[in-house]
Amino acid sequence: MTDTPLLGDTASTAESGDGLLGAIADALPALIAYYGVPDLRCRYANQAYAAYTGYTPASIVGRSVHETLGGVTWEGIRHDVERAMQGQRVKYNREHTLHTGETRLFEVQLIPHFDRATKIQRGCHIFIIDITERWKAECTMRASEDRMRKFSEATQEAIVFHREGVITDGNEALIRLTGYPLHEIVGRSIFGFISPEWRATAIEYTRAGREHPYEVTVRHRDGHIIPVEVTGKTLPTEQSGYRIVVVRDITARKQAQAREAFMALHDPLTQLPNRHFLMEQLAQVLALARRREGRAAVLFLNLDHFKTVNDSLGHQAGDRLLCDVAERLRAGVRDADIVARVGGDEFVVVLTDVQDAHGAAAVADELLAAMNALFMLDQIPLSMSHSIGISIFPEHAGTADVLLRCADAAMHHAKDSGRGHRQFYEPSMDGGALDVLHKERLLRKAIAESGFVLHYQPQIRLQDRSLQGLEALVRWQHPERGLVGPGEFIEFAESRGLIAHIGRWVLREACRQLKEWQDLGLALVPVAINLSAIEFRQRDVAAEIAGALHETGLQAQYLEIELTESVLMHHTGQVLDTLMALKALGVGVSIDDFGTGYSSLAYLKRYPIDTLKIDRSFVMDTPGNADDVAIVTAIIQMAHNLQLKTVAEGVETGPQMELLGHLGCDSVQGYLESPPMAADAALQWLRKAAGR
């Protein structure tokens, strides 16, 4: 404690307020006063203190604390003043409301003053500082820290603070993610928790100061690997290298993506590869056999009288039978061989390496024997026979699709000749080369004479049941068989180099027909046409479309191009350039049969796509099939997240329509609303729809 007045002789100072010490006291950002004891009367006050109490420095001298501060304030501080009068140094904070209504916070210090010689207390210095701004800043900081603490505790995302890779802090989610307590995390390198194969990527990301999300994996304390999405942000501090990292566990997302990818390539009932995946695998098998000059065999297997099982025991029993068949087929071949389900009761076995036809026949006989053993369905013994067709590479065909077709033809021959046995393919089973030449001749004639027609199927917006668009579907006016669907000649036309001619005719005819209807005041919606991968690669698609639009007078906004996923998986530069050119024209782009191919998010983000068409194979068994409902739900949600529209194909029942509406699908297409119609029937439908 001091034994002299802090401002010298306070009595003389009070009498000469214009002195040097008084000037200094007035210049300080504080309220300063001195009260004597025992009467507690003011002997000095600087201008700020005097003004605060409503006096001048001269008029306040001689007044008591009670007079200068008022009774209410005095009662509030009496205890603190009494402590100061007893020789204690007192410090406290006090709120004060100004006449404007604003509340200010002051820090008050009461410092006793003792006589130097006698050590008797002569008075008390009062120092008052306005700490309102600091108080507000501290309150704001505490509130911010409290919000941050609550957020970091509540969020499921791990939050890590580090400086130049050394962890300084983290939240509860980080502890759960790594399995380590916080005290074992702090001080360690953040890169030590990342799996070795991703460590270089993370280090480069951090050193470059990048802030976009990226994916790595981290290793939990118990050793299991966790896929995560990481986003780092550099914090604005004086010291460089200080970053906050948000780590999101994406295990569920990865599992969903893996499940979706699996379901796109596998039969949901038996978990066997589906037709699309089979063709990919078979092409690889044949490529390897070709390099090794080896052989491969395709066995096409069909259950005899399977419909009887469904009709008598129900579809649930039929499904169990199919699963049992799949298990016996898997058990009857080597791990290197392939077993797939390609249809309702149709299975394909690919023998990846056989010596000759005898080896393939031996495997087929073993499978027939395994299938002839009794199946048990709900304790009911069931005996089934099977027909198998066999084709051999390279004797019967050199490509996957032809080899499969040959085995299919042999299987049907086995059924026609008594069922329950195997049959090798022979050229006579499908008409042979002469039939191929005859079919090509007729198709070339149809191209020369425009021997095709377009049928139109409406697409209906679910929200209001209004017309959303039309799909143009080509038919061949076969001179011998009548109207033939595209499934019977498009693939053949592609193999014979004729598809481009058909595609040009479809483009111009669809544009011409829609413009004709629009001139009648109808069909102010887009018409969609299909382009195959071969057409897209071989033709200057953008230039041809621009020419067709100019020739027919149809506006570009009323044309939509439908592509399969396979188109977008190759020739990235050429594909992107073409699609950008189409978007520049104003033409829409749809992905047809989505979900049956690669279903890759990468190309959906890379290319300017407007619409996803959900393949009918995923719609036909809804709402009863939970796996198909899950696939459709995932596609719709993904499309909406990417700002894409969805059209469900093959809608044939009211429950399907209701489910799709509930899931948020934009539009539907199928027999429930209308089958594909010839132009005159479509015109009548459009007129009726316009009058709704």
mmCIF file of C-alpha atoms in Angstrom, residues 378-540:
data_model
loop_
_atom_site.group_PDB
_atom_site.id
_atom_site.type_symbol
_atom_site.label_atom_id
_atom_site.label_comp_id
_atom_site.label_asym_id
_atom_site.label_seq_id
_atom_site.Cartn_x
_atom_site.Cartn_y
_atom_site.Cartn_z
ATOM 1 C CA ASP A 378 -41.827 -75.401 -48.375
ATOM 2 C CA GLN A 379 -41.190 -79.098 -47.734
ATOM 3 C CA ILE A 380 -42.636 -79.911 -51.154
ATOM 4 C CA PRO A 381 -40.235 -81.995 -53.300
ATOM 5 C CA LEU A 382 -39.981 -80.616 -56.794
ATOM 6 C CA SER A 383 -38.304 -82.142 -59.822
ATOM 7 C CA MET A 384 -37.285 -79.836 -62.652
ATOM 8 C CA SER A 385 -35.802 -80.444 -66.081
ATOM 9 C CA HIS A 386 -33.570 -78.016 -67.924
ATOM 10 C CA SER A 387 -32.553 -77.373 -71.506
ATOM 11 C CA ILE A 388 -29.027 -76.231 -72.302
ATOM 12 C CA GLY A 389 -27.650 -74.742 -75.518
ATOM 13 C CA ILE A 390 -23.878 -74.652 -76.079
ATOM 14 C CA SER A 391 -21.714 -72.496 -78.334
ATOM 15 C CA ILE A 392 -17.906 -72.622 -78.604
ATOM 16 C CA PHE A 393 -15.403 -69.836 -79.254
ATOM 17 C CA PRO A 394 -13.978 -69.492 -81.845
ATOM 18 C CA GLU A 395 -15.712 -72.242 -83.841
ATOM 19 C CA HIS A 396 -19.242 -70.858 -83.646
ATOM 20 C CA ALA A 397 -18.633 -67.100 -83.278
ATOM 21 C CA GLY A 398 -15.922 -64.576 -82.511
ATOM 22 C CA THR A 399 -17.878 -61.941 -80.558
ATOM 23 C CA ALA A 400 -19.753 -62.021 -77.273
ATOM 24 C CA ASP A 401 -23.184 -61.084 -78.621
ATOM 25 C CA VAL A 402 -23.102 -63.568 -81.496
ATOM 26 C CA LEU A 403 -21.753 -66.339 -79.267
ATOM 27 C CA LEU A 404 -24.586 -65.743 -76.798
ATOM 28 C CA ARG A 405 -27.121 -65.676 -79.609
ATOM 29 C CA CYS A 406 -25.793 -68.996 -80.918
ATOM 30 C CA ALA A 407 -26.125 -70.608 -77.478
ATOM 31 C CA ASP A 408 -29.647 -69.189 -77.184
ATOM 32 C CA ALA A 409 -30.588 -70.684 -80.544
ATOM 33 C CA ALA A 410 -29.167 -74.070 -79.486
ATOM 34 C CA MET A 411 -31.148 -73.917 -76.224
ATOM 35 C CA HIS A 412 -34.403 -73.328 -78.096
ATOM 36 C CA HIS A 413 -33.540 -76.215 -80.401
ATOM 37 C CA ALA A 414 -33.044 -78.393 -77.299
ATOM 38 C CA LYS A 415 -36.481 -77.382 -76.050
ATOM 39 C CA ASP A 416 -38.093 -78.047 -79.422
ATOM 40 C CA SER A 417 -36.487 -81.485 -79.574
ATOM 41 C CA GLY A 418 -37.742 -82.829 -76.276
ATOM 42 C CA ARG A 419 -36.367 -80.661 -73.428
ATOM 43 C CA GLY A 420 -34.220 -81.841 -70.531
ATOM 44 C CA HIS A 421 -30.968 -82.206 -72.480
ATOM 45 C CA ARG A 422 -28.094 -80.255 -74.031
ATOM 46 C CA GLN A 423 -27.602 -79.236 -77.643
ATOM 47 C CA PHE A 424 -24.599 -77.739 -79.460
ATOM 48 C CA TYR A 425 -25.154 -74.853 -81.827
ATOM 49 C CA GLU A 426 -25.311 -75.536 -85.547
ATOM 50 C CA PRO A 427 -25.537 -72.878 -88.271
ATOM 51 C CA SER A 428 -28.856 -74.258 -89.487
ATOM 52 C CA MET A 429 -30.459 -73.305 -86.174
ATOM 53 C CA ASP A 430 -30.681 -69.607 -87.027
ATOM 54 C CA GLY A 431 -30.916 -69.681 -90.814
ATOM 55 C CA GLY A 432 -27.211 -69.250 -91.397
ATOM 56 C CA ALA A 433 -25.415 -66.803 -93.656
ATOM 57 C CA LEU A 434 -28.087 -66.745 -96.359
ATOM 58 C CA ASP A 435 -30.609 -65.384 -93.878
ATOM 59 C CA VAL A 436 -28.139 -62.679 -92.850
ATOM 60 C CA LEU A 437 -27.619 -61.615 -96.468
ATOM 61 C CA HIS A 438 -31.365 -61.624 -97.106
ATOM 62 C CA LYS A 439 -32.010 -59.496 -94.018
ATOM 63 C CA GLU A 440 -29.306 -57.025 -95.032
ATOM 64 C CA ARG A 441 -30.740 -56.747 -98.557
ATOM 65 C CA LEU A 442 -34.220 -56.005 -97.235
ATOM 66 C CA LEU A 443 -32.882 -53.465 -94.745
ATOM 67 C CA ARG A 444 -30.896 -51.644 -97.433
ATOM 68 C CA LYS A 445 -34.023 -51.513 -99.567
ATOM 69 C CA ALA A 446 -35.987 -50.055 -96.656
ATOM 70 C CA ILE A 447 -33.340 -47.361 -96.234
ATOM 71 C CA ALA A 448 -33.462 -46.486 -99.919
ATOM 72 C CA GLU A 449 -37.264 -46.366 -99.981
ATOM 73 C CA SER A 450 -37.833 -44.887 -96.486
ATOM 74 C CA GLY A 451 -39.463 -48.102 -95.413
ATOM 75 C CA PHE A 452 -39.731 -46.996 -91.788
ATOM 76 C CA VAL A 453 -42.381 -45.337 -89.643
ATOM 77 C CA LEU A 454 -42.228 -43.579 -86.318
ATOM 78 C CA HIS A 455 -44.480 -44.358 -83.390
ATOM 79 C CA TYR A 456 -44.827 -41.829 -80.596
ATOM 80 C CA GLN A 457 -45.220 -42.502 -76.880
ATOM 81 C CA PRO A 458 -46.181 -39.618 -74.571
ATOM 82 C CA GLN A 459 -44.307 -38.684 -71.423
ATOM 83 C CA ILE A 460 -46.589 -37.407 -68.668
ATOM 84 C CA ARG A 461 -45.671 -34.979 -65.905
ATOM 85 C CA LEU A 462 -46.688 -36.581 -62.593
ATOM 86 C CA GLN A 463 -47.424 -33.313 -60.823
ATOM 87 C CA ASP A 464 -50.393 -32.353 -63.001
ATOM 88 C CA ARG A 465 -50.739 -35.250 -65.505
ATOM 89 C CA SER A 466 -49.926 -32.862 -68.371
ATOM 90 C CA LEU A 467 -47.993 -33.795 -71.507
ATOM 91 C CA GLN A 468 -44.267 -33.392 -70.880
ATOM 92 C CA GLY A 469 -42.819 -34.762 -74.124
ATOM 93 C CA LEU A 470 -42.947 -37.451 -76.786
ATOM 94 C CA GLU A 471 -40.480 -40.213 -77.618
ATOM 95 C CA ALA A 472 -40.167 -41.171 -81.278
ATOM 96 C CA LEU A 473 -39.668 -44.923 -81.730
ATOM 97 C CA VAL A 474 -38.708 -46.334 -85.121
ATOM 98 C CA ARG A 475 -40.453 -49.328 -86.731
ATOM 99 C CA TRP A 476 -39.395 -51.223 -89.866
ATOM 100 C CA GLN A 477 -42.159 -51.912 -92.346
ATOM 101 C CA HIS A 478 -40.864 -55.379 -93.158
ATOM 102 C CA PRO A 479 -42.187 -56.619 -96.522
ATOM 103 C CA GLU A 480 -42.666 -60.136 -95.156
ATOM 104 C CA ARG A 481 -43.326 -59.720 -91.433
ATOM 105 C CA GLY A 482 -45.096 -56.386 -91.170
ATOM 106 C CA LEU A 483 -44.057 -53.862 -88.548
ATOM 107 C CA VAL A 484 -40.838 -54.907 -86.781
ATOM 108 C CA GLY A 485 -39.615 -53.294 -83.559
ATOM 109 C CA PRO A 486 -36.142 -51.767 -83.155
ATOM 110 C CA GLY A 487 -34.913 -54.645 -81.001
ATOM 111 C CA GLU A 488 -34.950 -56.874 -84.079
ATOM 112 C CA PHE A 489 -32.981 -54.705 -86.496
ATOM 113 C CA ILE A 490 -31.073 -51.847 -84.787
ATOM 114 C CA GLU A 491 -28.220 -54.044 -83.548
ATOM 115 C CA PHE A 492 -28.090 -55.758 -86.941
ATOM 116 C CA ALA A 493 -28.010 -52.383 -88.697
ATOM 117 C CA GLU A 494 -25.115 -51.322 -86.473
ATOM 118 C CA SER A 495 -23.161 -54.480 -87.304
ATOM 119 C CA ARG A 496 -23.706 -53.950 -91.056
ATOM 120 C CA GLY A 497 -22.819 -50.230 -91.043
ATOM 121 C CA LEU A 498 -26.385 -49.103 -91.820
ATOM 122 C CA ILE A 499 -27.399 -47.393 -88.599
ATOM 123 C CA ALA A 500 -26.354 -43.873 -89.635
ATOM 124 C CA HIS A 501 -28.792 -43.903 -92.581
ATOM 125 C CA ILE A 502 -31.657 -44.944 -90.322
ATOM 126 C CA GLY A 503 -30.681 -42.375 -87.690
ATOM 127 C CA ARG A 504 -30.734 -39.502 -90.210
ATOM 128 C CA TRP A 505 -34.217 -40.481 -91.375
ATOM 129 C CA VAL A 506 -35.517 -40.713 -87.780
ATOM 130 C CA LEU A 507 -34.092 -37.267 -86.935
ATOM 131 C CA ARG A 508 -35.693 -35.466 -89.884
ATOM 132 C CA GLU A 509 -39.014 -37.302 -89.710
ATOM 133 C CA ALA A 510 -39.428 -36.664 -85.970
ATOM 134 C CA CYS A 511 -38.656 -32.954 -86.392
ATOM 135 C CA ARG A 512 -40.981 -32.680 -89.409
ATOM 136 C CA GLN A 513 -43.872 -34.445 -87.680
ATOM 137 C CA LEU A 514 -43.625 -32.440 -84.457
ATOM 138 C CA LYS A 515 -43.489 -29.147 -86.411
ATOM 139 C CA GLU A 516 -46.618 -30.211 -88.306
ATOM 140 C CA TRP A 517 -48.464 -30.873 -85.037
ATOM 141 C CA GLN A 518 -47.265 -27.598 -83.564
ATOM 142 C CA ASP A 519 -48.600 -25.744 -86.585
ATOM 143 C CA LEU A 520 -51.988 -27.214 -85.603
ATOM 144 C CA GLY A 521 -51.544 -25.785 -82.091
ATOM 145 C CA LEU A 522 -50.662 -29.127 -80.537
ATOM 146 C CA ALA A 523 -47.656 -30.797 -78.882
ATOM 147 C CA LEU A 524 -45.713 -27.769 -77.710
ATOM 148 C CA VAL A 525 -43.329 -30.197 -76.022
ATOM 149 C CA PRO A 526 -40.005 -31.774 -77.022
ATOM 150 C CA VAL A 527 -39.741 -34.921 -79.098
ATOM 151 C CA ALA A 528 -36.975 -37.332 -78.087
ATOM 152 C CA ILE A 529 -35.009 -39.510 -80.488
ATOM 153 C CA ASN A 530 -32.464 -42.216 -79.692
ATOM 154 C CA LEU A 531 -28.862 -42.096 -80.896
ATOM 155 C CA SER A 532 -26.678 -45.202 -80.643
ATOM 156 C CA ALA A 533 -23.044 -45.071 -79.569
ATOM 157 C CA ILE A 534 -21.947 -45.856 -83.135
ATOM 158 C CA GLU A 535 -24.004 -42.998 -84.582
ATOM 159 C CA PHE A 536 -22.676 -40.598 -81.994
ATOM 160 C CA ARG A 537 -19.052 -41.456 -82.749
ATOM 161 C CA GLN A 538 -19.254 -41.753 -86.532
ATOM 162 C CA ARG A 539 -21.456 -38.793 -87.429
ATOM 163 C CA ASP A 540 -21.141 -35.037 -87.060
#
